[in-house]
Amino acid sequence: KNQVEQSPQSLIILEGKNCTLQCNYTVSPFSNLRWYKQDTGRGPVSLTIMTFSENTKSNGRYTATLDADTKQSSLHITASQLSDSASYICVVSDRGSTLGRLYFGRGTQLTVWP
Amino acid sequence: EADIYQTPRYLVIGTGKKITLECSQTMGHDKMYWYQQDPGMELHLIHYSYGVNSTEKGDLSSESTVSRIRTEHFPLTLESARPSHTSQYLCASSEALQLAGGNEQYFGPGTRLTVT
């Protein structure tokens, strides 16, 4: 069964600190993995995308890693800001459908305190 | 910011009412999707469309229906709302061409539906 598991479920950090979010998946055949940021009451917005051959991708203070062998990904946030408070969702796409089916994790709810 | 819009943003309605959630995109995308999301849970695909006059049911069974008469418009209708329909509904769109790296889905802001 294609699944995406994220940890931790929630995380509280102080402004300026770093944090790392984890994602494990069983989706096969694998196409790509994205990290989305979803602010409260808003739709998800893509932060990074990685395909099978990529093992790291950065977008400003966000750095995602991918280990396709162990089917694990992480999202590292550097020097956190209050605006980073949101849910971070790991999304994996399979290669087996013309639809480009997405499999969503439940997200990690990050809260940044001043 | 993606050019995909949903209205209303919030809706509180009584049981038995008929409702339509609107979704429009100005990116010319052929593929469109409806997801349902409960608090702290993953998004579940309830409907999708490959293009005009194409509609398909997703993974999660839903009593809602959709239509795709125009490329840019993908409304979702509930004929008789029930409290179990209370949820957030997210609309998304993507390009038709399936790229090697996969096509990004662009999400609207969502409609928060409460049925009393």
Short mmCIF file of C-alpha atoms in Angstrom, two decimals:
data_model
loop_
_atom_site.label_atom_id
_atom_site.label_comp_id
_atom_site.label_asym_id
_atom_site.label_seq_id
_atom_site.Cartn_x
_atom_site.Cartn_y
_atom_site.Cartn_z
CA LYS A 1 0.00 0.00 0.00
CA ASN A 2 1.34 3.42 -0.96
CA GLN A 3 1.82 5.48 2.18
CA VAL A 4 3.62 8.58 3.40
CA GLU A 5 4.48 8.92 7.08
CA GLN A 6 5.76 12.12 8.68
CA SER A 7 7.35 12.88 12.01
CA PRO A 8 7.09 14.58 14.34
CA GLN A 9 3.37 15.30 14.26
CA SER A 10 4.00 18.71 15.81
CA LEU A 11 7.03 20.77 16.76
CA ILE A 12 7.59 23.99 18.69
CA ILE A 13 10.85 25.90 18.30
CA LEU A 14 12.13 29.35 19.18
CA GLU A 15 12.69 31.96 16.51
CA GLY A 16 16.16 31.73 15.01
CA LYS A 17 16.60 28.03 15.74
CA ASN A 18 16.97 25.26 13.15
CA CYS A 19 14.76 22.19 12.82
CA THR A 20 14.45 19.05 10.73
CA LEU A 21 11.26 17.33 9.66
CA GLN A 22 11.15 13.69 8.55
CA CYS A 23 9.24 11.80 5.87
CA ASN A 24 9.18 8.05 5.12
CA TYR A 25 7.31 6.67 2.12
CA THR A 26 6.41 3.37 0.51
CA VAL A 27 5.14 4.76 -2.81
CA SER A 28 6.18 2.70 -5.80
CA PRO A 29 7.08 3.20 -8.58
CA PHE A 30 8.53 6.48 -7.33
CA SER A 31 8.42 9.60 -9.50
CA ASN A 32 9.21 12.56 -7.29
CA LEU A 33 8.87 13.95 -3.79
CA ARG A 34 7.72 17.42 -2.87
CA TRP A 35 7.56 19.34 0.36
CA TYR A 36 4.61 21.70 0.63
CA LYS A 37 3.97 24.47 3.15
CA GLN A 38 0.37 25.00 4.19
CA ASP A 39 -0.51 28.06 6.20
CA THR A 40 -3.62 27.86 8.36
CA GLY A 41 -6.73 28.26 6.22
CA ARG A 42 -4.77 28.25 2.97
CA GLY A 43 -3.91 25.76 0.25
CA PRO A 44 -0.50 24.02 0.16
CA VAL A 45 2.35 25.75 -1.68
CA SER A 46 5.29 23.79 -3.10
CA LEU A 47 8.71 24.42 -1.50
CA THR A 48 10.96 21.85 -3.20
CA ILE A 49 10.75 18.95 -5.63
CA MET A 50 13.21 16.08 -5.97
CA THR A 51 13.34 13.26 -8.46
CA PHE A 52 14.97 9.86 -8.04
CA SER A 53 18.44 11.06 -9.01
CA GLU A 54 18.53 14.08 -6.71
CA ASN A 55 19.54 13.83 -3.07
CA THR A 56 19.43 17.45 -1.97
CA LYS A 57 17.57 20.60 -3.02
CA SER A 58 17.58 24.04 -1.43
CA ASN A 59 15.09 26.90 -1.55
CA GLY A 60 16.35 29.76 0.58
CA ARG A 61 16.33 28.64 4.22
CA TYR A 62 14.69 25.34 3.28
CA THR A 63 16.86 22.34 2.37
CA ALA A 64 15.33 19.00 1.45
CA THR A 65 17.18 15.70 1.23
CA LEU A 66 16.14 12.44 -0.36
CA ASP A 67 17.48 8.91 0.12
CA ALA A 68 15.68 6.87 -2.53
CA ASP A 69 17.25 3.63 -1.29
CA THR A 70 15.81 3.92 2.22
CA LYS A 71 12.77 5.90 0.97
CA GLN A 72 13.34 8.72 3.40
CA SER A 73 13.33 12.48 3.04
CA SER A 74 13.96 15.35 5.39
CA LEU A 75 13.25 19.07 5.34
CA HIS A 76 15.70 21.26 7.21
CA ILE A 77 14.71 24.80 8.11
CA THR A 78 17.52 27.17 9.02
CA ALA A 79 17.22 30.26 11.20
CA SER A 80 13.48 29.90 11.67
CA GLN A 81 11.15 32.89 11.45
CA LEU A 82 7.70 33.47 12.88
CA SER A 83 6.30 33.20 9.35
CA ASP A 84 7.57 29.61 9.17
CA SER A 85 4.72 28.60 11.49
CA ALA A 86 2.64 26.29 9.28
CA SER A 87 2.01 22.67 8.40
CA TYR A 88 4.72 21.05 6.26
CA ILE A 89 3.45 18.26 4.07
CA CYS A 90 5.50 15.59 2.34
CA VAL A 91 3.94 14.57 -0.98
CA VAL A 92 5.10 11.67 -3.14
CA SER A 93 4.09 11.11 -6.75
CA ASP A 94 4.07 7.72 -8.45
CA ARG A 95 5.18 7.00 -11.96
CA GLY A 96 2.49 4.45 -12.64
CA SER A 97 -0.48 6.63 -13.52
CA THR A 98 -1.22 9.18 -16.21
CA LEU A 99 -2.97 11.24 -13.57
CA GLY A 100 0.27 11.81 -11.66
CA ARG A 101 -1.33 10.54 -8.47
CA LEU A 102 -0.10 12.28 -5.29
CA TYR A 103 0.21 10.61 -1.90
CA PHE A 104 0.09 13.00 1.03
CA GLY A 105 1.49 12.76 4.52
CA ARG A 106 -0.49 14.19 7.43
CA GLY A 107 2.01 16.97 7.85
CA THR A 108 4.16 18.30 10.67
CA GLN A 109 2.62 21.30 12.42
CA LEU A 110 5.50 23.70 13.12
CA THR A 111 5.08 26.56 15.57
CA VAL A 112 7.80 29.18 15.88
CA TRP A 113 7.74 31.22 19.08
CA PRO A 114 9.36 34.63 19.49
CA GLU B 1 1.08 32.79 -6.03
CA ALA B 2 -1.00 30.37 -8.12
CA ASP B 3 -3.94 31.75 -10.13
CA ILE B 4 -6.55 29.41 -8.75
CA TYR B 5 -9.55 30.69 -6.85
CA GLN B 6 -12.18 29.18 -4.63
CA THR B 7 -15.42 30.63 -3.35
CA PRO B 8 -16.79 30.86 -0.82
CA ARG B 9 -13.85 30.69 1.60
CA TYR B 10 -16.15 29.84 4.50
CA LEU B 11 -19.67 28.42 4.46
CA VAL B 12 -21.97 27.49 7.32
CA ILE B 13 -25.16 25.83 6.16
CA GLY B 14 -28.00 23.74 7.54
CA THR B 15 -28.59 20.06 6.92
CA GLY B 16 -30.40 19.21 3.70
CA LYS B 17 -29.35 22.30 1.76
CA LYS B 18 -27.86 22.11 -1.71
CA ILE B 19 -24.47 23.78 -2.06
CA THR B 20 -21.98 24.41 -4.84
CA LEU B 21 -18.32 25.13 -4.16
CA GLU B 22 -16.71 27.13 -6.94
CA CYS B 23 -13.19 26.65 -8.32
CA SER B 24 -11.62 28.58 -11.17
CA GLN B 25 -8.10 28.75 -12.58
CA THR B 26 -6.62 31.11 -15.12
CA MET B 27 -3.51 29.09 -15.98
CA GLY B 28 -5.13 27.10 -18.80
CA HIS B 29 -4.46 23.82 -16.99
CA ASP B 30 -6.28 20.77 -18.31
CA LYS B 31 -6.13 18.68 -15.14
CA MET B 32 -8.14 19.72 -12.09
CA TYR B 33 -8.71 18.06 -8.74
CA TRP B 34 -10.85 18.26 -5.61
CA TYR B 35 -9.43 17.19 -2.26
CA GLN B 36 -11.03 16.86 1.16
CA GLN B 37 -8.94 17.60 4.24
CA ASP B 38 -9.89 17.21 7.90
CA PRO B 39 -7.79 18.87 10.65
CA GLY B 40 -4.48 17.09 11.21
CA MET B 41 -5.19 14.61 8.45
CA GLU B 42 -3.85 14.07 4.95
CA LEU B 43 -5.55 15.35 1.81
CA HIS B 44 -7.84 12.83 0.14
CA LEU B 45 -8.64 12.99 -3.58
CA ILE B 46 -12.41 12.95 -4.14
CA HIS B 47 -12.73 14.03 -7.81
CA TYR B 48 -10.51 14.82 -10.76
CA SER B 49 -10.77 15.82 -14.38
CA TYR B 50 -8.42 15.41 -17.36
CA GLY B 51 -10.17 18.18 -19.28
CA VAL B 52 -13.50 19.46 -20.54
CA ASN B 53 -16.31 16.88 -20.21
CA SER B 54 -14.03 14.55 -18.22
CA THR B 55 -14.81 13.77 -14.57
CA GLU B 56 -13.65 10.87 -12.44
CA LYS B 57 -14.09 9.80 -8.83
CA GLY B 58 -11.02 9.79 -6.64
CA ASP B 59 -9.80 7.55 -3.86
CA LEU B 60 -12.19 8.74 -1.17
CA SER B 61 -15.86 8.01 -1.68
CA SER B 62 -17.85 11.22 -1.72
CA GLU B 63 -21.51 12.06 -2.15
CA SER B 64 -20.56 15.19 -4.04
CA THR B 65 -20.61 15.58 -7.81
CA VAL B 66 -18.51 17.70 -10.16
CA SER B 67 -18.78 19.06 -13.68
CA ARG B 68 -16.24 20.37 -16.21
CA ILE B 69 -17.97 22.34 -18.92
CA ARG B 70 -15.18 24.89 -19.28
CA THR B 71 -11.44 24.41 -18.91
CA GLU B 72 -11.12 27.03 -16.22
CA HIS B 73 -14.10 26.03 -14.09
CA PHE B 74 -14.56 22.91 -11.91
CA PRO B 75 -17.45 23.30 -9.45
CA LEU B 76 -18.34 20.75 -6.77
CA THR B 77 -21.96 20.21 -5.73
CA LEU B 78 -23.57 18.59 -2.71
CA GLU B 79 -27.28 17.97 -3.33
CA SER B 80 -28.14 17.55 0.34
CA ALA B 81 -25.56 18.63 2.88
CA ARG B 82 -25.08 16.62 6.09
CA PRO B 83 -22.94 17.23 9.19
CA SER B 84 -20.59 14.45 7.98
CA HIS B 85 -19.71 16.72 5.02
CA THR B 86 -18.12 19.23 7.38
CA SER B 87 -14.52 19.57 6.19
CA GLN B 88 -12.08 21.69 4.20
CA TYR B 89 -12.32 21.30 0.43
CA LEU B 90 -9.26 22.14 -1.68
CA CYS B 91 -9.22 22.55 -5.44
CA ALA B 92 -6.03 22.11 -7.47
CA SER B 93 -4.90 22.15 -11.09
CA SER B 94 -1.91 20.98 -13.13
CA GLU B 95 -0.71 20.91 -16.70
CA ALA B 96 -1.83 18.07 -18.98
CA LEU B 97 1.61 17.03 -20.16
CA GLN B 98 3.14 14.50 -17.80
CA LEU B 99 6.76 15.56 -17.32
CA ALA B 100 9.51 13.21 -16.22
CA GLY B 101 9.68 14.95 -12.88
CA GLY B 102 5.95 15.01 -12.48
CA ASN B 103 3.65 17.99 -12.76
CA GLU B 104 3.15 20.31 -9.85
CA GLN B 105 -0.37 20.74 -8.60
CA TYR B 106 -1.31 24.30 -7.71
CA PHE B 107 -3.81 24.63 -4.90
CA GLY B 108 -6.54 27.12 -4.23
CA PRO B 109 -7.06 28.61 -0.75
CA GLY B 110 -9.80 26.12 0.13
CA THR B 111 -13.40 26.31 1.30
CA ARG B 112 -14.10 25.57 4.95
CA LEU B 113 -17.58 23.96 5.02
CA THR B 114 -19.58 23.53 8.22
CA VAL B 115 -22.94 21.76 8.09
CA THR B 116 -25.08 22.21 11.18
#
